[in-house]
Coordinates of C-alpha atoms and ligand atoms in Angstrom, one line a residue:
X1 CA 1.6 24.0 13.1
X2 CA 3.0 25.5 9.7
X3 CA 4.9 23.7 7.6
X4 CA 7.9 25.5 8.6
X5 CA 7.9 24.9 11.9
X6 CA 7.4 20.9 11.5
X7 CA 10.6 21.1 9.4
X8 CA 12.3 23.3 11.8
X9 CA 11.1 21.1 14.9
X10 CA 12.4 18.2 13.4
X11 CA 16.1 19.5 12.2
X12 CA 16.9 19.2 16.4
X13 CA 17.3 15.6 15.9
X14 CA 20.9 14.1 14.1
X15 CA 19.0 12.0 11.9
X16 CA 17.2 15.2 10.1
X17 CA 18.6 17.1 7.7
X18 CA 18.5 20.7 7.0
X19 CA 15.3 22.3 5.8
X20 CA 14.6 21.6 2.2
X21 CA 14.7 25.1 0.1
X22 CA 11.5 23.3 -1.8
X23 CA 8.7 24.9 0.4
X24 CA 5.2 23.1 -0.4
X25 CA 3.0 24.7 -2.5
X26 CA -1.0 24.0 -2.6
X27 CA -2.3 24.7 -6.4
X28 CA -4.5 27.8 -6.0
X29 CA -4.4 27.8 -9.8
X30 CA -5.4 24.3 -10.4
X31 CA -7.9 23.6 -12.9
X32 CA -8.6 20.1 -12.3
X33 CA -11.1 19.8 -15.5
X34 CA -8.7 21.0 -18.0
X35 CA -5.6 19.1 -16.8
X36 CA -7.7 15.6 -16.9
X37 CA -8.8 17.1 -20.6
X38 CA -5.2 17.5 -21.8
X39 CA -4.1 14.1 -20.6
X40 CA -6.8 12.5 -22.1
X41 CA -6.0 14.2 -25.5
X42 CA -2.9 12.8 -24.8
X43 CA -4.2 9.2 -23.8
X44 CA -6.7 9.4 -27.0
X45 CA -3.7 10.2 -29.6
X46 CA -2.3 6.3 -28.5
X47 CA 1.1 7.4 -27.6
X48 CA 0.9 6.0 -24.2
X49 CA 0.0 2.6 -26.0
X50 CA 3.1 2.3 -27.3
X51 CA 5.4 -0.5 -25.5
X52 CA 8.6 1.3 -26.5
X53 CA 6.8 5.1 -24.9
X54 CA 5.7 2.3 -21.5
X55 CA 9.3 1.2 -21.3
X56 CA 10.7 4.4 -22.2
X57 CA 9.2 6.0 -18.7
X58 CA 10.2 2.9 -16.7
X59 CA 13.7 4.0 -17.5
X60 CA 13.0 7.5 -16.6
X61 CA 11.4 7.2 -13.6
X62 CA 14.4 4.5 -13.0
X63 CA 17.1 7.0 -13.7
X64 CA 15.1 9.9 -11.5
X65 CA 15.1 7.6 -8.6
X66 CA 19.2 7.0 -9.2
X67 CA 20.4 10.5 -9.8
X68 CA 18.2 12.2 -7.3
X69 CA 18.4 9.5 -4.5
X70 CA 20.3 12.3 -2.2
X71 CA 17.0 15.1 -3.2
X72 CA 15.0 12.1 -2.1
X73 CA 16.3 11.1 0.5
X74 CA 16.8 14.2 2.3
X75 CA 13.3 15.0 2.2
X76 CA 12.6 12.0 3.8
X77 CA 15.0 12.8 6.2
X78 CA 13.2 16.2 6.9
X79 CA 9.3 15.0 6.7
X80 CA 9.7 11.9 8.9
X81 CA 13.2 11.9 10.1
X82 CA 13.9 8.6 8.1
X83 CA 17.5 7.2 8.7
X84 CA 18.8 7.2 5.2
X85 CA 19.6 3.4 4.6
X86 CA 15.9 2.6 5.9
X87 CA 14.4 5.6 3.5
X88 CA 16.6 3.5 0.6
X89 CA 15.6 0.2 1.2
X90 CA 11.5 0.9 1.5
X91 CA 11.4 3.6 -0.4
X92 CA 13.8 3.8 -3.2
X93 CA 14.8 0.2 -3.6
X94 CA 11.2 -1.0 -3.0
X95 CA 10.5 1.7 -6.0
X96 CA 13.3 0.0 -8.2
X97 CA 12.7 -3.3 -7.8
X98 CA 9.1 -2.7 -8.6
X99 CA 10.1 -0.9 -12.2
X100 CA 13.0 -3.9 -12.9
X101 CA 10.3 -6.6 -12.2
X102 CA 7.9 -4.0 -15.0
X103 CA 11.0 -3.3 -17.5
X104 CA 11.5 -7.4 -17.7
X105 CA 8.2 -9.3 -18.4
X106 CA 6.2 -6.3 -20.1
X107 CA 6.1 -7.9 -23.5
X108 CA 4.8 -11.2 -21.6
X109 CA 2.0 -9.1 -19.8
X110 CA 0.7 -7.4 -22.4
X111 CA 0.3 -10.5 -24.8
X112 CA -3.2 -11.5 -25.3
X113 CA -3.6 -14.2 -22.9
X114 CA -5.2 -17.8 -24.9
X115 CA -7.9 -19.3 -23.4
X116 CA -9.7 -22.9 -23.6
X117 CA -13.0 -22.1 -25.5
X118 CA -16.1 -24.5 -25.9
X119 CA -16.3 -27.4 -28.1
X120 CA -19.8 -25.1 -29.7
X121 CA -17.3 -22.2 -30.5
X122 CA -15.0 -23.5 -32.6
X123 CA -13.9 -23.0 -34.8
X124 CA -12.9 -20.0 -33.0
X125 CA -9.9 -18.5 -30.8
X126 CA -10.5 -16.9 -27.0
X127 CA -8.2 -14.2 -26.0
X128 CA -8.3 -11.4 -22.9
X129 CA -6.2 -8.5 -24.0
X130 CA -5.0 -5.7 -21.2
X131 CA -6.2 -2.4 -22.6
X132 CA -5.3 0.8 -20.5
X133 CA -7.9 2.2 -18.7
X134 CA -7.1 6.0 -19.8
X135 CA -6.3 8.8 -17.0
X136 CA -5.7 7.4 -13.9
X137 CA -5.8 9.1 -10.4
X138 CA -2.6 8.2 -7.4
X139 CA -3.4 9.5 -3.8
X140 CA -0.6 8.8 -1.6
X141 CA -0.1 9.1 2.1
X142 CA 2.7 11.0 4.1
X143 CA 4.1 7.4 6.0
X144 CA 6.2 6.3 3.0
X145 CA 5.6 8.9 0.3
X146 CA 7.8 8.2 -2.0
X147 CA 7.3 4.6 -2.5
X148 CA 3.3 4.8 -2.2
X149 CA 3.1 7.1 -4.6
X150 CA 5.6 6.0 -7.2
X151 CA 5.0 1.9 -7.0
X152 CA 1.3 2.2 -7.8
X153 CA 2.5 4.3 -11.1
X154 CA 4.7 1.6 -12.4
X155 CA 1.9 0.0 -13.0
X156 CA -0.3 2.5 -14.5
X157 CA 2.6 3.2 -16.9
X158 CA 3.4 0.0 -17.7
X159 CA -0.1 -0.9 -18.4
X160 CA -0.1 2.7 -20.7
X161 CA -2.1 5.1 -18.7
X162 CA -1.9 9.1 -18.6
X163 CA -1.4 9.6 -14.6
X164 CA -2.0 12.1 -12.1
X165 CA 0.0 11.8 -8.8
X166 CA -1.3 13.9 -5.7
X167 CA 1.5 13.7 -2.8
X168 CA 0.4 13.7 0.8
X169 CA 0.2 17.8 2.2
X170 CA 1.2 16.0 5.6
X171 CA 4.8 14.9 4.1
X172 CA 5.8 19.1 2.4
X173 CA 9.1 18.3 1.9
X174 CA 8.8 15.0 0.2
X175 CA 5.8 16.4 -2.2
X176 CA 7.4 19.3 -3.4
X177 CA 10.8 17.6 -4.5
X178 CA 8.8 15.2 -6.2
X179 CA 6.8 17.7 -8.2
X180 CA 10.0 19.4 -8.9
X181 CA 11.5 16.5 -9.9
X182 CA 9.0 14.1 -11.4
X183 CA 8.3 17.0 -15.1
X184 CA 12.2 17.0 -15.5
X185 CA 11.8 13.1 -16.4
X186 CA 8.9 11.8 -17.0
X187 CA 6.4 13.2 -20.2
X188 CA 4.5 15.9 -19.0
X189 CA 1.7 15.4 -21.6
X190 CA 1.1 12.0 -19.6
X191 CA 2.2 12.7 -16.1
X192 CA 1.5 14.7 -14.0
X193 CA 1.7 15.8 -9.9
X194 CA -0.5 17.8 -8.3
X195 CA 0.5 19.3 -4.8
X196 CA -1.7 20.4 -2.0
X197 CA -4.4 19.2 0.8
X198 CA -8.2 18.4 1.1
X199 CA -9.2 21.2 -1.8
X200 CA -7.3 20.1 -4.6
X201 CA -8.2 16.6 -4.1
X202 CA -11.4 17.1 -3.4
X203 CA -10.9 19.3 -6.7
X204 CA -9.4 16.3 -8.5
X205 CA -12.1 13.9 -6.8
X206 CA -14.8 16.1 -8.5
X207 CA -13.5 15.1 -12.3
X208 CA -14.3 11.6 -14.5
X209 CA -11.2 9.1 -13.9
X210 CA -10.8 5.9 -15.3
X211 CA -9.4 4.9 -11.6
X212 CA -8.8 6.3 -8.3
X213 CA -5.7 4.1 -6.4
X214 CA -5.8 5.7 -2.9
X215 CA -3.6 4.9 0.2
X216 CA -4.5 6.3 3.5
X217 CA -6.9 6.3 6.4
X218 CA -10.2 4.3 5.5
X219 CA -12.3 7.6 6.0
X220 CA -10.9 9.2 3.3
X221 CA -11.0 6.2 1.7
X222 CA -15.2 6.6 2.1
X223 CA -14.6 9.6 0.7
X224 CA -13.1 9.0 -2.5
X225 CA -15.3 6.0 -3.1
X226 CA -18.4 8.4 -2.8
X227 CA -16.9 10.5 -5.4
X228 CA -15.6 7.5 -7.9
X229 CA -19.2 6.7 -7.8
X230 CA -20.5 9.6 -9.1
X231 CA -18.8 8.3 -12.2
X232 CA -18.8 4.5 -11.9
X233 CA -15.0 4.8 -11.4
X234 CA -13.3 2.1 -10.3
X235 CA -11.1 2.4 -7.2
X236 CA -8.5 0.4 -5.5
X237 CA -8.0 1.5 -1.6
X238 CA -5.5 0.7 0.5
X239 CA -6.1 1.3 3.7
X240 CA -5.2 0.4 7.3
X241 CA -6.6 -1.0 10.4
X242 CA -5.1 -2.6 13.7
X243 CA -2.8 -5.2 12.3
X244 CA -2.5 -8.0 15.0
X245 CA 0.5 -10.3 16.5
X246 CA 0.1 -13.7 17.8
X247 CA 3.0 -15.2 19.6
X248 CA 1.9 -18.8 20.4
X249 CA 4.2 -20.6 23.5
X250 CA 6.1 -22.8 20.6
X251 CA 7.0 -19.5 19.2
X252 CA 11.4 -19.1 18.9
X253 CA 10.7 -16.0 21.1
X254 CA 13.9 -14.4 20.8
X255 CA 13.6 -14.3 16.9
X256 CA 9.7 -12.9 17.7
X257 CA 10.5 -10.5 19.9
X258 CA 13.7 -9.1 17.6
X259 CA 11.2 -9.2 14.5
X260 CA 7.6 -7.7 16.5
X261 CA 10.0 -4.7 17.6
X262 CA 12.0 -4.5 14.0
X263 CA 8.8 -3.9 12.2
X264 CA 6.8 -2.0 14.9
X265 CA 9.5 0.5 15.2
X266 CA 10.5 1.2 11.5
X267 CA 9.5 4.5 10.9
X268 CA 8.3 5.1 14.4
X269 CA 5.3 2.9 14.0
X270 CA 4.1 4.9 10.9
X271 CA 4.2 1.8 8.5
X272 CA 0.6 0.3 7.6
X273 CA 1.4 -3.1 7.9
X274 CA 3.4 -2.6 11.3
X275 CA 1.9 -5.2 14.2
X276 CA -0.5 -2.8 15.9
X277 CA -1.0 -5.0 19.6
X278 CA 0.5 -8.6 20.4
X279 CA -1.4 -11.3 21.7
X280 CA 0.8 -13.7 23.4
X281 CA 0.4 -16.9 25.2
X282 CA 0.4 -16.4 28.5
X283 CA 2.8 -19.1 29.2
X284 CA 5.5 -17.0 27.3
X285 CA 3.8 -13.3 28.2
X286 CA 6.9 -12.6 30.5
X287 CA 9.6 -14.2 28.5
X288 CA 8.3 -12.4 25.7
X289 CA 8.5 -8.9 27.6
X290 CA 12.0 -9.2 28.5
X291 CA 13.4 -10.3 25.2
X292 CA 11.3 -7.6 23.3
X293 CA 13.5 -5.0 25.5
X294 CA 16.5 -6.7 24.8
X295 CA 15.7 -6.2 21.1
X296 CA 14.7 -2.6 21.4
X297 CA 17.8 -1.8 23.3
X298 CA 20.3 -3.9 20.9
X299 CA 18.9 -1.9 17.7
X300 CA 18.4 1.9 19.3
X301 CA 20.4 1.8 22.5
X302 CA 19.5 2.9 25.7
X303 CA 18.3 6.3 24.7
X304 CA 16.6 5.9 21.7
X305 CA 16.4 9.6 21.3
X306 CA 19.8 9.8 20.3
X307 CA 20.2 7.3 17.8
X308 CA 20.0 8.3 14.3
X309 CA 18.4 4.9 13.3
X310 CA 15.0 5.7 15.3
X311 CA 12.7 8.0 12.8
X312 CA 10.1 10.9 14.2
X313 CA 6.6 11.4 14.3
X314 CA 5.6 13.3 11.0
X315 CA 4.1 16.2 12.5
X316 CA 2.7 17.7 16.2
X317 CA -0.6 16.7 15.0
X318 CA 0.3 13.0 14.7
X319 CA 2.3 13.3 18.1
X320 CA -0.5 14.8 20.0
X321 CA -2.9 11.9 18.7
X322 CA -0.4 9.3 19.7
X323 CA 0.4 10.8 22.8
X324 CA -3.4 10.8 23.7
X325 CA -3.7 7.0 23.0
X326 CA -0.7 6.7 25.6
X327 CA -2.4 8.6 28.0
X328 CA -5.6 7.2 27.6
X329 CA -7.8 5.9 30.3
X330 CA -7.2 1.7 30.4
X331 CA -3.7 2.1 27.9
X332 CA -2.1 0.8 30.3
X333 CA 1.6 1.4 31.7
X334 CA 5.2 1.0 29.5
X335 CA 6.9 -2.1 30.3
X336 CA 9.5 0.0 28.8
X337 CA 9.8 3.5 27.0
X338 CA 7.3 6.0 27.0
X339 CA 9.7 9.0 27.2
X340 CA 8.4 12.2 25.0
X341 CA 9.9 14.7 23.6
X342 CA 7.3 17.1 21.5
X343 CA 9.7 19.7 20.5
X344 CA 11.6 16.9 18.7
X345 CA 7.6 14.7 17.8
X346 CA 9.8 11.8 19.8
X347 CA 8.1 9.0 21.3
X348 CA 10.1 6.3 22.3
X349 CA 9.8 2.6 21.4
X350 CA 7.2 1.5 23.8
X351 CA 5.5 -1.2 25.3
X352 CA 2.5 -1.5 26.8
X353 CA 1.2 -4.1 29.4
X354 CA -2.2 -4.2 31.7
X355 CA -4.3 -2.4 28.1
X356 CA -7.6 -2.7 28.4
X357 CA -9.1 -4.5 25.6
X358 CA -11.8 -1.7 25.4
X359 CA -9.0 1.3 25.3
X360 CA -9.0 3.8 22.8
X361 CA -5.3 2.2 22.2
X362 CA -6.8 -1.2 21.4
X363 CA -10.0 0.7 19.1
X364 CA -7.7 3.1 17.0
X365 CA -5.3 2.1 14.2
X366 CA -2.1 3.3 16.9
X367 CA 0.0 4.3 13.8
X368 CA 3.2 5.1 16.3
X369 CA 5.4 3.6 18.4
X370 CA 3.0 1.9 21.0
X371 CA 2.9 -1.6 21.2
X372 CA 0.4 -3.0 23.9
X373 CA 0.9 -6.4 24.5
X374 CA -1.9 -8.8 25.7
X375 CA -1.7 -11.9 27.6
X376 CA -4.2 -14.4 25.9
X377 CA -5.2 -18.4 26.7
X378 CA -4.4 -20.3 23.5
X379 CA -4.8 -19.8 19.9
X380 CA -8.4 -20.0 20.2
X381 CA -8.8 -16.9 22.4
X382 CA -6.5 -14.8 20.0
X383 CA -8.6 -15.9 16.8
X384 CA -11.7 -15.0 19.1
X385 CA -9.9 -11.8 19.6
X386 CA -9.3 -10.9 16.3
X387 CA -12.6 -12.0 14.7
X388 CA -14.2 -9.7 16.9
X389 CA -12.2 -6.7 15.2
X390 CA -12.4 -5.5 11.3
X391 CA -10.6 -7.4 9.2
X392 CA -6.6 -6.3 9.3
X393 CA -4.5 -5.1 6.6
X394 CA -1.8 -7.7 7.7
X395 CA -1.8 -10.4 10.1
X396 CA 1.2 -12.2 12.3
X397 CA 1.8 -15.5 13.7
X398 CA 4.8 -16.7 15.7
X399 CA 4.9 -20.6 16.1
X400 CA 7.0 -23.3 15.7
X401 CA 3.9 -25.4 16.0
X402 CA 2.4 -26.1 12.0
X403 CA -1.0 -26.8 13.6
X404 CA -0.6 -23.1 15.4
X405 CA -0.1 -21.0 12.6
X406 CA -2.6 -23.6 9.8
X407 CA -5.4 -22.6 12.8
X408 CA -4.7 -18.7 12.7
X409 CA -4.7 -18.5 8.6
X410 CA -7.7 -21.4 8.4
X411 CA -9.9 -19.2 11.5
X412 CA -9.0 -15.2 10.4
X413 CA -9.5 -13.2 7.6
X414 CA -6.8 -10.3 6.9
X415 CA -5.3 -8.7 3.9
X416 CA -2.3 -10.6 3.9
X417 CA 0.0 -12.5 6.4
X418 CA 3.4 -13.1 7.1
X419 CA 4.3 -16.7 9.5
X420 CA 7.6 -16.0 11.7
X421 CA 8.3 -12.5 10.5
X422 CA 6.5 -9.6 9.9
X423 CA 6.3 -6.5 7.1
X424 CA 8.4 -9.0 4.6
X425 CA 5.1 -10.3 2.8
X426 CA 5.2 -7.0 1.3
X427 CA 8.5 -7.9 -0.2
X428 CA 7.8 -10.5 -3.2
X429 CA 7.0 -8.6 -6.5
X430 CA 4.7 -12.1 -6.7
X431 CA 2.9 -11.2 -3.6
X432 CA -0.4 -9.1 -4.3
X433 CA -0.5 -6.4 -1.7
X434 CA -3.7 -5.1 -0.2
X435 CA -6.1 -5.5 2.2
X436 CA -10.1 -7.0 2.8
X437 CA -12.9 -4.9 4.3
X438 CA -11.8 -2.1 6.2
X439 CA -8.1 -2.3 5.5
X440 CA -9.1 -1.8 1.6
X441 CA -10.2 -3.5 -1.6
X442 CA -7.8 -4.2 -4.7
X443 CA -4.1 -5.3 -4.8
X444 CA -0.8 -4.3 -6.4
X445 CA 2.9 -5.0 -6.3
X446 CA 4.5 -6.4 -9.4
X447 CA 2.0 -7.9 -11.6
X448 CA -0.8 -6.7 -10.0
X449 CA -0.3 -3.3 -10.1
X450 CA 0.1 -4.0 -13.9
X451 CA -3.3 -5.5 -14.0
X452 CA -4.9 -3.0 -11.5
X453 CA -4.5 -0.5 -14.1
X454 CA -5.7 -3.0 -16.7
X455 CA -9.0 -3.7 -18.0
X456 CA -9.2 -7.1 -19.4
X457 CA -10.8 -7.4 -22.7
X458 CA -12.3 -11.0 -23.6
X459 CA -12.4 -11.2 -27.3
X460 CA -13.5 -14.0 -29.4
X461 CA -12.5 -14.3 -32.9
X462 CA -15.0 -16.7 -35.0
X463 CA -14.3 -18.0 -38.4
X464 CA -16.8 -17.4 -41.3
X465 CA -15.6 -20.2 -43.2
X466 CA -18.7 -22.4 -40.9
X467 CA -22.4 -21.3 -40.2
X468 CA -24.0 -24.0 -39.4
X469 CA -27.9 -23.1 -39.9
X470 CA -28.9 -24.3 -36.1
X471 CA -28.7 -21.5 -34.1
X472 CA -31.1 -19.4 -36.2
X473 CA -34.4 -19.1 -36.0
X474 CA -36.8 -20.9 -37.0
X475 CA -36.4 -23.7 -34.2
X476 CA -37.3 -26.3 -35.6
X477 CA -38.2 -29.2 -33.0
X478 CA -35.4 -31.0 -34.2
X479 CA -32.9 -28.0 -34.0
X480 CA -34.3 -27.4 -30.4
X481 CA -33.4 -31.7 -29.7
X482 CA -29.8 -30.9 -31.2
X483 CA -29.6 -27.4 -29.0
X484 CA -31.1 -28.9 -25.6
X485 CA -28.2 -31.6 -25.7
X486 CA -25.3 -30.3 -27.5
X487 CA -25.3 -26.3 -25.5
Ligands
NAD1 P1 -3.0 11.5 4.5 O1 -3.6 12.3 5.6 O2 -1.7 11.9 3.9 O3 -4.1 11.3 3.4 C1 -3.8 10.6 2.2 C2 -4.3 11.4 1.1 O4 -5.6 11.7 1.2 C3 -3.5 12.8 1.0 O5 -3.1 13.0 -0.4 C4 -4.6 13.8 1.4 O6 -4.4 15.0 0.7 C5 -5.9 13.1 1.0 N1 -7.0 13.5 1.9 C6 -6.9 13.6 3.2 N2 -8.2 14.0 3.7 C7 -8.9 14.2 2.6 C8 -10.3 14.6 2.4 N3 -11.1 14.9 3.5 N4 -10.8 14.7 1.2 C9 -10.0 14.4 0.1 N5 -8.7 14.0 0.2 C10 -8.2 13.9 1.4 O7 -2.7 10.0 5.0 P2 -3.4 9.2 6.1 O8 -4.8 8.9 5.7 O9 -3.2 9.8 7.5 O10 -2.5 7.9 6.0 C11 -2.4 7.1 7.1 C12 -3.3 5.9 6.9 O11 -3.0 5.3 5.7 C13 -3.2 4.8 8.0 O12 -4.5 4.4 8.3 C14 -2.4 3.8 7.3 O13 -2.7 2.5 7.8 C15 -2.9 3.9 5.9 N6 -1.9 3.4 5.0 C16 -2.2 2.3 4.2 C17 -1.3 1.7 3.4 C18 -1.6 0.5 2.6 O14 -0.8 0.2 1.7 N7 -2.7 -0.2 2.7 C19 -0.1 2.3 3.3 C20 0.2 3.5 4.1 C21 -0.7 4.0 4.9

């Protein structure tokens, strides 16, 4: 499907807007080695060192995201269908928040941080400085393209990189307002977006970064890490994965259920920390069921094709995929849902009961509005369950019961967890965001991001007012005495 018909498709539906007159452009003309060379003139002349320059772009980017919130949100609104308020809370807000948490401690992060040094050092101060790493390389996805492409760079700026942003191909709309948009504010010697698909990365991929931050599916996370090891680049990936759910029998299930189907249906299921399957105690399975249609039907109505607060699938690629997991041999049959609409890439909220653990629903990251949900013994069998899988970007536990949701964190290893709620760990600025094995390696969100795109110098300064003769050659036996006890 061409980009114009996904737009076109989509417009059916009351929450889309009209076609953007942005069209998406790939860079036929992009010359990947000379637009790293100019940014890292720009990076070697030290203006992107400067705190007032860091703060300077902050502001920018601050005021880009103000004045062309209705640009931005639009294109959501044509790429995925995004109910405006939800595209402004995760994508803009998230984005804003991010940049006011940057603006306000800068000048405490990039102190030189003390450190204790050894007795045999002094006298002597210990410091780790944050240097820049240079020219720095952001791949975002299509789910939320705005604010996975623009939180990473608050930290590159803020810790003084040059940047190059490549949006996701898969979200057109979205990728071409920003590179309309992003040159008219931010310095163009020191930012700079690149638009288009698998060539021009794999163009980019082929040039010497100081770091690759990718978001997206873990094999093209492979991908980039082959080609950031060509040059001993550091990367930080953050991928995906099957995030689980367990709902243990002390759980308040009417909260549960209204929380499991809030943060599996945002964005149709597209969300990389959405709760992929639920285990539930069996005691509650049914209870459980009921309440989660309850929820479904309170926030999108009866038909959930007509509400504008439902988003779309982002293209007739993704809805084919999703619709094949659906029909997949052992998926299982909706409890409730499974209407389909391809003309419109609808799926409906949908749950799934009597999944085979061995489906193709329960192997592949679902990534859509599917939520099988799995009848399970105790906590034990859940952990069981999910230690048997790769390691999840997110992890959720519902339980009243402390000695429940100690059991899950203490016996699972995931990326990050939320108890009693789910998607919100993403929220505190405090929170480092990212995931273990296969749903990534590295972190960001507030601080982090800030020292993702830091390298951390350890200086020590020494005095030459003392040189005490003992650490030179010759070793004498009783320098050696004096060194064996004292180092
Ligand atoms: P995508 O297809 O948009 O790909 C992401 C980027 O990779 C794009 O810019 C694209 O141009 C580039 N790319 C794709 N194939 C490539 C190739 N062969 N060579 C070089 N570059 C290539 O997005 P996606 O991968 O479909 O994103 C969805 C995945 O991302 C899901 O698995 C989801 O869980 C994960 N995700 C993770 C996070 C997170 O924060 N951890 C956030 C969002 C999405």
């Amino acid at each position: 499907m061409t980009t114009t018909e996904s737009i076109a498709t989509k417009g059916r539906t009351p929450t889309r807007s009209e076609p953007s007159p942005l069209s998406p452009r790939s860079t036929p003309d992009l010359d990947a080695p000379a637009l790293v060379a100019d940014l890292r003139t720009t990076f070697n002349s030290g203006a992107t060192k400067s705190i007032d320059w860091r703060k300077g772009q902050l502001k920018a980017l601050q005021r880009m995201l103000v004045e062309r919130e209705d640009d931005i949100l639009s294109a959501l609104a044509s790429d995925l269908g995004k109910p405006n308020i939800e595209a402004f809370v995760t994508e803009i807000a998230f984005v804003l928040t991010e940049i006011a948490v940057a603006l306000k401690n800068l000048d405490r992060w990039v102190r030189p941080e003390k450190v204790r040094i050894p007795a045999t050092q002094l006298p002597g101060k210990g410091r780790i400085y944050r240097d820049p790493l240079g020219v720095v390389l952001v791949i975002g996805p299509w789910n939320y393209p705005v604010q996975l492409l623009l939180a990473p760079i608050v930290g590159a700026i803020a810790a003084g990189n040059c940047v190059v942003l490549k949006p996701s191909e898969v979200s057109p709309t979205v990728s071409a307002t920003l590179a309309a948009i992003i040159p008219q504010y931010l310095d163009h010697s020191a930012v700079r977006v690149v638009e288009g698909a698998i060539p021009e990365t794999t163009a980019l991929l082929a040039q010497r970064w100081d770091h690759i931050f990718y978001t997206g599916h873990g094999s093209t996370g492979r991908i980039v890490m082959a080609a950031a090891a060509k040059n001993l680049t550091p990367v930080t990936l953050e991928l995906g994965g099957k995030s689980p759910t367990y709902v243990d029998a002390s759980a308040n299930l009417t909260v549960a259920a209204k929380r499991i189907a809030w943060g599996k249906f945002l964005n149709a299921g597209q969300t990389c920390v959405a709760p992929d399957y639920v285990l539930v105690h069996r005691s509650v399975e049914a209870e459980l069921l009921k309440k989660l249609q309850e929820a479904v039907t309170q926030m999108y109505g009866v038909n959930t094709q007509e509400t504008p607060d439902f988003a779309r699938i982002v293209d007739s690629r993704h809805f084919v995929r999703v619709s094949a997991l659906l029909d997949g041999e052992g998926a299982g049959t909706p409890y409730f849902g499974g209407e389909r609409d391809a003309s419109d890439c609808f799926i409906a909220p949908t749950v799934l009961v009597g999944t085979d653990p061995e489906s193709k629903v329960m192997q592949d990251e679902i990534f859509g509005p599917l939520l099988p949900v799995l009848a399970v013994d105790g906590v034990e069998e859940a952990i069981d369950f999910i230690n048997n899988r790769d390691k999840p970007l997110a992890l959720y536990v519902f339980a009243e019961d402390k000695r429940v949701t100690d059991r899950v964190l203490d016996g699972t290893s995931s990326g990050g967890a939320c108890i009693n709620g789910t998607l919100f760990q993403l929220v505190p600025p405090n929170l480092p965001f990212g995931g273990v094995g296969e749903s990534g390696q590295g972190a960001y969100h507030g601080r982090s991001t800030f020292e993702t795109f830091s390298h951390h110098k350890s200086v020590l300064k020494k005095t030459t007012r003392l040189d005490p003769p003992i650490a030179y050659p010759p070793y004498t036996e009783r320098k050696k005495k004096i060194l064996r006890r004292f180092i």
